[in-house]
mmCIF file of C-alpha atoms in Angstrom:
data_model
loop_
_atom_site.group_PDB
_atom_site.id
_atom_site.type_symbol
_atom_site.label_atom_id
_atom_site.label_comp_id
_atom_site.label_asym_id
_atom_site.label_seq_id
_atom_site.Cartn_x
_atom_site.Cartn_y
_atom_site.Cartn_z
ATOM 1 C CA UNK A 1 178.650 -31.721 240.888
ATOM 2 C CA UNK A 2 178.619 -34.276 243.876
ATOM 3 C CA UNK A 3 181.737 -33.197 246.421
ATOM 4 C CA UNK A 4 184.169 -35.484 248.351
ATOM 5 C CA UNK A 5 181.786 -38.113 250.465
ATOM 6 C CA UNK A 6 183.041 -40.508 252.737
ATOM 7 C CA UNK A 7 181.364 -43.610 255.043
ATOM 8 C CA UNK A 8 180.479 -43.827 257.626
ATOM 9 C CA UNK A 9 180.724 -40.257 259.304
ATOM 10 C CA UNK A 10 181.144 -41.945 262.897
ATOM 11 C CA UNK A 11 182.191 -45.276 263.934
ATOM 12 C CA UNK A 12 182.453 -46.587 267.100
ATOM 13 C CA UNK A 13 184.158 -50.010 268.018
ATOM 14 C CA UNK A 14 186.662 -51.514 270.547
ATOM 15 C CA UNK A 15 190.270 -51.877 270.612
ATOM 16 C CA UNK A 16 190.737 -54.602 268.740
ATOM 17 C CA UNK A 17 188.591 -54.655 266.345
ATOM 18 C CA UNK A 18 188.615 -53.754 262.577
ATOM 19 C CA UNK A 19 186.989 -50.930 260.879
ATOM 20 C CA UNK A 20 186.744 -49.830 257.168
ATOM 21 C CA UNK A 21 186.596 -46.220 255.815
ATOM 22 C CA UNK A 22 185.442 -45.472 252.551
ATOM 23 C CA UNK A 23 185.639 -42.069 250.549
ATOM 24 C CA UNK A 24 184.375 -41.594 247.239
ATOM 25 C CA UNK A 25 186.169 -38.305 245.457
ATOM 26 C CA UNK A 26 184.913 -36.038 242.753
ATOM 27 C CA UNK A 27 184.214 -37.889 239.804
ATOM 28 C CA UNK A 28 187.425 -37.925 237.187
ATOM 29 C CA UNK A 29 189.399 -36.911 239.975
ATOM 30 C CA UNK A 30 192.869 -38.676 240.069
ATOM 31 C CA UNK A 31 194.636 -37.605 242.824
ATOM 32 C CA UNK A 32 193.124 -38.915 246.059
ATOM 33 C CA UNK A 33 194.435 -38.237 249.713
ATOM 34 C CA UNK A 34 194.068 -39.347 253.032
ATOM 35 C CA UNK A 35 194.433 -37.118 256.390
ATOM 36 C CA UNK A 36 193.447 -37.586 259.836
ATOM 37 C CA UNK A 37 193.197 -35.295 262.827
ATOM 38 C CA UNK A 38 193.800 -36.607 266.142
ATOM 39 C CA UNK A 39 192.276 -34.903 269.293
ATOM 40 C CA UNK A 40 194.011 -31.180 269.954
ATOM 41 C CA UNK A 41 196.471 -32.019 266.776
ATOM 42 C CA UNK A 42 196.762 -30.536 263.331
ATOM 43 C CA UNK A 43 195.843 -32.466 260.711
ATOM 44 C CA UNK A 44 198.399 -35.051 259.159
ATOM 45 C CA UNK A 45 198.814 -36.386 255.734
ATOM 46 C CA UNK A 46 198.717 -40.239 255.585
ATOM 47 C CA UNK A 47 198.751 -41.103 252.183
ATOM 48 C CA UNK A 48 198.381 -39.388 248.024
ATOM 49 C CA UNK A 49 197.130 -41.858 245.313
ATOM 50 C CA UNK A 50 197.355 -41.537 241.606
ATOM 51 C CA UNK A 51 194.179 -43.853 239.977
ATOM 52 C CA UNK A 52 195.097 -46.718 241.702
ATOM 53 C CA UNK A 53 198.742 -45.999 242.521
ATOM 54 C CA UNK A 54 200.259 -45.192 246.031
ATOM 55 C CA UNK A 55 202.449 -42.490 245.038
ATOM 56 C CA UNK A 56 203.455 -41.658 248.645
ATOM 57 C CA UNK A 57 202.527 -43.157 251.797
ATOM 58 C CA UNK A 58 205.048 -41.325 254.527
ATOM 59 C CA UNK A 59 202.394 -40.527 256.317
ATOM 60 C CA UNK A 60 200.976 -43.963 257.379
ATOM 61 C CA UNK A 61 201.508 -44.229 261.036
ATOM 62 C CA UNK A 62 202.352 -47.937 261.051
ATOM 63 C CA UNK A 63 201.229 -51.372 259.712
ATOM 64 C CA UNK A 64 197.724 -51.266 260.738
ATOM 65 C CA UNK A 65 196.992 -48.844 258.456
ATOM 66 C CA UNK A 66 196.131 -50.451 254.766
ATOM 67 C CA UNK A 67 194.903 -48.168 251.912
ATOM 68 C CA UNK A 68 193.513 -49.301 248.823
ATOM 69 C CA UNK A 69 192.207 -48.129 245.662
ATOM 70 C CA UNK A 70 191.102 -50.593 243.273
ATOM 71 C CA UNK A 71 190.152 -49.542 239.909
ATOM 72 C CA UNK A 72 191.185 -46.267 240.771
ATOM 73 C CA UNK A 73 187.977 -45.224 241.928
ATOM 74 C CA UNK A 74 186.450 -44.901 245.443
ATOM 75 C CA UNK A 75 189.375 -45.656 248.049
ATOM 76 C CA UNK A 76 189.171 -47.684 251.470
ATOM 77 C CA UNK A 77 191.057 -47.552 254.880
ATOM 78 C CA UNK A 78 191.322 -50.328 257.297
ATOM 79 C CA UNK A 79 192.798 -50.008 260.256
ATOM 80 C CA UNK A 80 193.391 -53.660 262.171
ATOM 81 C CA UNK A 81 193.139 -53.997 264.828
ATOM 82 C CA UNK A 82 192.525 -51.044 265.992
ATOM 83 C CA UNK A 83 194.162 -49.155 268.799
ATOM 84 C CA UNK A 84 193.336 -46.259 271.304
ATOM 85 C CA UNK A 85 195.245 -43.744 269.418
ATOM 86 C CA UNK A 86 193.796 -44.627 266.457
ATOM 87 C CA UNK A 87 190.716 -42.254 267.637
ATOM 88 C CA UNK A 88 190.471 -39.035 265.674
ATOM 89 C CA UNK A 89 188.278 -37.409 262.553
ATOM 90 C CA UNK A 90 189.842 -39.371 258.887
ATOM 91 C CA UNK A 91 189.599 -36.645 256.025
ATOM 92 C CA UNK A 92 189.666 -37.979 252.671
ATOM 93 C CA UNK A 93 190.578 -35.281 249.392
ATOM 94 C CA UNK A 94 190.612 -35.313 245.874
ATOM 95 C CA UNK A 95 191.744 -33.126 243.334
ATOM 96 C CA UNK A 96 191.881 -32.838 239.591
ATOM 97 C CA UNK A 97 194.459 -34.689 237.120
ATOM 98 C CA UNK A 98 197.950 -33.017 236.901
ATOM 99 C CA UNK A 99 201.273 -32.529 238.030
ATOM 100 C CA UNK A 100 200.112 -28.894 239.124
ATOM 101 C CA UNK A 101 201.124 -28.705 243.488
ATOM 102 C CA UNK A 102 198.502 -26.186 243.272
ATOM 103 C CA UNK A 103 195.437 -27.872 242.343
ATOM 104 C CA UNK A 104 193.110 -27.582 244.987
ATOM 105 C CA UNK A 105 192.408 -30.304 247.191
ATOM 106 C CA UNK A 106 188.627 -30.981 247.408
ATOM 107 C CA UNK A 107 187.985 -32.381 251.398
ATOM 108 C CA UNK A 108 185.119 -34.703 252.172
ATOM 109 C CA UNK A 109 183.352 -34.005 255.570
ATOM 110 C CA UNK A 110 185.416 -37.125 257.270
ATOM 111 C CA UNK A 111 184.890 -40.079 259.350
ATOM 112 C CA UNK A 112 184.768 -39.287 262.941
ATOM 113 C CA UNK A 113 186.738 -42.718 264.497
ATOM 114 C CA UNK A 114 186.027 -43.630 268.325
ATOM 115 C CA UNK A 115 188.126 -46.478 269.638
ATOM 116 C CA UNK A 116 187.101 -47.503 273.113
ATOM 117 C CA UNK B 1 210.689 -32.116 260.626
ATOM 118 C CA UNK B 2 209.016 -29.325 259.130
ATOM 119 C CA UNK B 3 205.895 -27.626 260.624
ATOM 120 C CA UNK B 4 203.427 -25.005 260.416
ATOM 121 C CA UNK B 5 202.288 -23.326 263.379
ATOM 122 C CA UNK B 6 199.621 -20.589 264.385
ATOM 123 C CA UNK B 7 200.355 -18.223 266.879
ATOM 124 C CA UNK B 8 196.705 -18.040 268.308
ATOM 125 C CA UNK B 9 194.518 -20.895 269.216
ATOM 126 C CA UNK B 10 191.047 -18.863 269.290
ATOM 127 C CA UNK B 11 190.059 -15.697 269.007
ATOM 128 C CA UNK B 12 187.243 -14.247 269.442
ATOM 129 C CA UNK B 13 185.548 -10.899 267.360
ATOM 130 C CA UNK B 14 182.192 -8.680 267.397
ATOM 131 C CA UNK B 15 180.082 -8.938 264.295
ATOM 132 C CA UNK B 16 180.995 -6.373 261.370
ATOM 133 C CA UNK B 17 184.960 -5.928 263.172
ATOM 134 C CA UNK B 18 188.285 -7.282 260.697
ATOM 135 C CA UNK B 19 189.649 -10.316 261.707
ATOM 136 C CA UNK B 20 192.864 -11.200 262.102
ATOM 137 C CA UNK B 21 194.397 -14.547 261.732
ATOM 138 C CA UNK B 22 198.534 -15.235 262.269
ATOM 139 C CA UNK B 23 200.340 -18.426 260.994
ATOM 140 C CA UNK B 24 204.250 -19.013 260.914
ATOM 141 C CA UNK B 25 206.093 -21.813 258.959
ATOM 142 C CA UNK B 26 209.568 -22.962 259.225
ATOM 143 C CA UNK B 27 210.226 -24.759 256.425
ATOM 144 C CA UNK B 28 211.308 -21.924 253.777
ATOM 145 C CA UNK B 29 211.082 -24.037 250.832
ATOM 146 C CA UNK B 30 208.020 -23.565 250.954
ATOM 147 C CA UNK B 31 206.756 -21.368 248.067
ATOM 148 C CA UNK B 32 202.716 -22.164 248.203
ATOM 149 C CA UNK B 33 200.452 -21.531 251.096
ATOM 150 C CA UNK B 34 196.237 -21.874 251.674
ATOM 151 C CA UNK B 35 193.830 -21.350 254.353
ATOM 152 C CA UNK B 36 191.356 -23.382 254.653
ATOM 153 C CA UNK B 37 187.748 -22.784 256.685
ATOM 154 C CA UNK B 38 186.384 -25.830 258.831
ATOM 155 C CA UNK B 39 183.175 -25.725 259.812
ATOM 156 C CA UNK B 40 181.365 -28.418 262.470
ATOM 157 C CA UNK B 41 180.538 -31.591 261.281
ATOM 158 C CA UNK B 42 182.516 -30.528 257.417
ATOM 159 C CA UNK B 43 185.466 -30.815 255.597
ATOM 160 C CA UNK B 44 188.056 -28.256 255.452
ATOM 161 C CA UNK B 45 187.009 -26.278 252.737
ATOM 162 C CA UNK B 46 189.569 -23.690 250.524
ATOM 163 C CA UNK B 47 189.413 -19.731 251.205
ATOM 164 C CA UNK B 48 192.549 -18.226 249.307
ATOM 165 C CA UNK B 49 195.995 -19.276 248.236
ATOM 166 C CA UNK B 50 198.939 -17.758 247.302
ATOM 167 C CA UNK B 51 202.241 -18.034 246.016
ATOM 168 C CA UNK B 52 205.557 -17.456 247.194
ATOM 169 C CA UNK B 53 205.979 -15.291 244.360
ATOM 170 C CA UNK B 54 203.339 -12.630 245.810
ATOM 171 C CA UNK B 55 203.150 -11.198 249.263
ATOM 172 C CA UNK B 56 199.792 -10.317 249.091
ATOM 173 C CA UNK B 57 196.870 -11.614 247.410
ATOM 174 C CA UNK B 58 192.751 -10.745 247.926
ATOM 175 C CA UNK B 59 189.329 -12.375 248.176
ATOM 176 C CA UNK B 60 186.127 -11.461 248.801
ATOM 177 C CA UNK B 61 186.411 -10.373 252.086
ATOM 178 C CA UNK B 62 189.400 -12.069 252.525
ATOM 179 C CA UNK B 63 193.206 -10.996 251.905
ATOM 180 C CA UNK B 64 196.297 -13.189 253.031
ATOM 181 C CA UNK B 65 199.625 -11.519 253.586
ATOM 182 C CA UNK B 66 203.126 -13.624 252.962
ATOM 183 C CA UNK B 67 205.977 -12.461 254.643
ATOM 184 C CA UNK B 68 208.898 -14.389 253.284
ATOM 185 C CA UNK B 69 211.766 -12.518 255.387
ATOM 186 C CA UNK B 70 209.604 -13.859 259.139
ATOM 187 C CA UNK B 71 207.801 -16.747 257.371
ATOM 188 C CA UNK B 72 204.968 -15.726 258.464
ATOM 189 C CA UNK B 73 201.623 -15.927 256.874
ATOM 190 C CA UNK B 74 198.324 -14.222 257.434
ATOM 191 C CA UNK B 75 194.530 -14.033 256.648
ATOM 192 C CA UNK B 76 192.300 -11.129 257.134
ATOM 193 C CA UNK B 77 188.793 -11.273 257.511
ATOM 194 C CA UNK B 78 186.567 -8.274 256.057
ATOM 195 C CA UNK B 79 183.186 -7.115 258.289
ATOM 196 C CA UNK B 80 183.242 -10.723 259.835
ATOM 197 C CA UNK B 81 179.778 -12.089 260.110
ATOM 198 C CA UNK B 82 178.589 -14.808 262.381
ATOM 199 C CA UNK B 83 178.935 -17.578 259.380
ATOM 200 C CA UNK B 84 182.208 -16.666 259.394
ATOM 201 C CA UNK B 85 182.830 -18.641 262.937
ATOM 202 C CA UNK B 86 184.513 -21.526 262.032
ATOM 203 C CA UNK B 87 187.979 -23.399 262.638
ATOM 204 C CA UNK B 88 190.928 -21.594 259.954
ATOM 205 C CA UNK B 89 193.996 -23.911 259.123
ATOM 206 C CA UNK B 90 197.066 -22.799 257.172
ATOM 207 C CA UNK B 91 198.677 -24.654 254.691
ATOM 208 C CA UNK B 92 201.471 -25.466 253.272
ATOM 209 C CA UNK B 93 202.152 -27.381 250.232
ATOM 210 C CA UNK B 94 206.279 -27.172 249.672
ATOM 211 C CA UNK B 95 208.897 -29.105 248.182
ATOM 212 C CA UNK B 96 210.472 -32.300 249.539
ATOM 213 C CA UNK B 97 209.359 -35.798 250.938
ATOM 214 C CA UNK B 98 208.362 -38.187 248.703
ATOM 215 C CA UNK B 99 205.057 -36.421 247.522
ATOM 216 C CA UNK B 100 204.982 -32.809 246.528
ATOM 217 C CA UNK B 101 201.178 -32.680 246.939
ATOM 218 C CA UNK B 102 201.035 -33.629 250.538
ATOM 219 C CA UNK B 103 199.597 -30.857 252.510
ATOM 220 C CA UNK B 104 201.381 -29.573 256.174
ATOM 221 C CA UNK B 105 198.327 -27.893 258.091
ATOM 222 C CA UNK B 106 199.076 -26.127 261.055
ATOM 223 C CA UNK B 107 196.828 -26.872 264.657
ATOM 224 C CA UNK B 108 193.911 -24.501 264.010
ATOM 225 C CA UNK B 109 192.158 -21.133 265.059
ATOM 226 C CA UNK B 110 188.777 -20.936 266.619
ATOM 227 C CA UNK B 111 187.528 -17.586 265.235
ATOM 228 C CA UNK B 112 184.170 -17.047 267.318
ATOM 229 C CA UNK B 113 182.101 -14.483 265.650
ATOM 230 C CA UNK B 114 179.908 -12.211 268.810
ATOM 231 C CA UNK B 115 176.428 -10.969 267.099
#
């Protein structure tokens, strides 16, 4: 069974600009997640989907930040424009169907953002 | 708000010695816990959980310890081996906020593994 994947592992662009993050989870998978870890910083919680429902979004650091997940697939993350700060590894989870808090979260291997 | 901390940012162990790796929370709600292994270039990936309802629970090679009273948490490392080096986060995954699923991850321990 294919894991979490996410694209691309490392991007590199300019304040400024925009960039797109996608992660793919485990197939049937409804619960999706994004986290990021900035530079010497634990790991934060941005945002949980349901198929294609935000069902909490606390985490988002501001309105740069836009999550989608059509179809309740594969899920994207833009962030324009981007800023220094925004610099940092973007994890992406998954985990099965269910109300259950402890259903494991599956991780992908993340997407290593540079903003210069 | 809430956090979860570790007391030790690395530590560093001789092949085939127990490892020991210390994490305290604050928020005591919190009733389930995980450690997670992150090796370069990967994703965190699971070790162990546990409940709030145990205070002790065991792996392969692995046992976490929950002290409710201190809220403090713990994973031990059998004979650690040098695939064993890796970055270990805690977990939590407690009550409150607007999603019970979100995860709180404390900062991290670099467990270096000496052959």
């Amino acid at each position: 069974e294919a894991g979490v994947t996410q694209f691309p592992s490392h991007s590199v662009i300019e304040k400024g600009q925009t960039v797109t993050l996608r992660c793919d989870p485990i197939s049937g998978h409804d619960n999706l997640y994004w986290y990021r870890r900035v530079m010497g910083k634990e790991i934060k919680f941005l945002l949980h989907f349901v198929k294609e429902s935000k069902q909490d979004e606390s985490g988002m650091p501001n309105n740069r930040f836009l999550a989608e997940r059509t179809g309740g697939t594969y899920s994207t993350l833009k962030v324009q424009p981007a800023e220094l700060e925004d610099s940092g590894v973007y994890f992406c989870a998954s985990s099965p169907r269910g109300l259950e808090r402890w259903n494991e979260q599956f991780f992908g291997p993340g997407t290593r953002l540079t903003v210069l | 708000g809430e956090s979860v901390g570790l007391h030790l940012p690395t530590l560093s162990v001789q092949e085939g010695d127990n490892s020991i790796i210390n994490c305290a929370y604050s928020n005591s709600a919190s009733d389930y816990f995980i450690w997670y292994k992150q090796e370069s270039g990967k994703g965190p990936q699971f070790i162990i959980d546990i409940r709030s309802n145990m205070d002790k629970r065991q792996g392969q090679r692995v046992t976490v310890l929950l002290n409710k009273t201190v809220k403090h948490l713990s994973l031990q490392i059998a004979a650690t081996q040098p695939g064993d080096s890796a970055i270990y986060f805690c977990a939590e995954n407690g009550w409150g906020g607007g999603s019970n699923y979100k995860l709180t991850f404390g900062k991290g321990t670099l467990l270096t593994v000496n052959p």
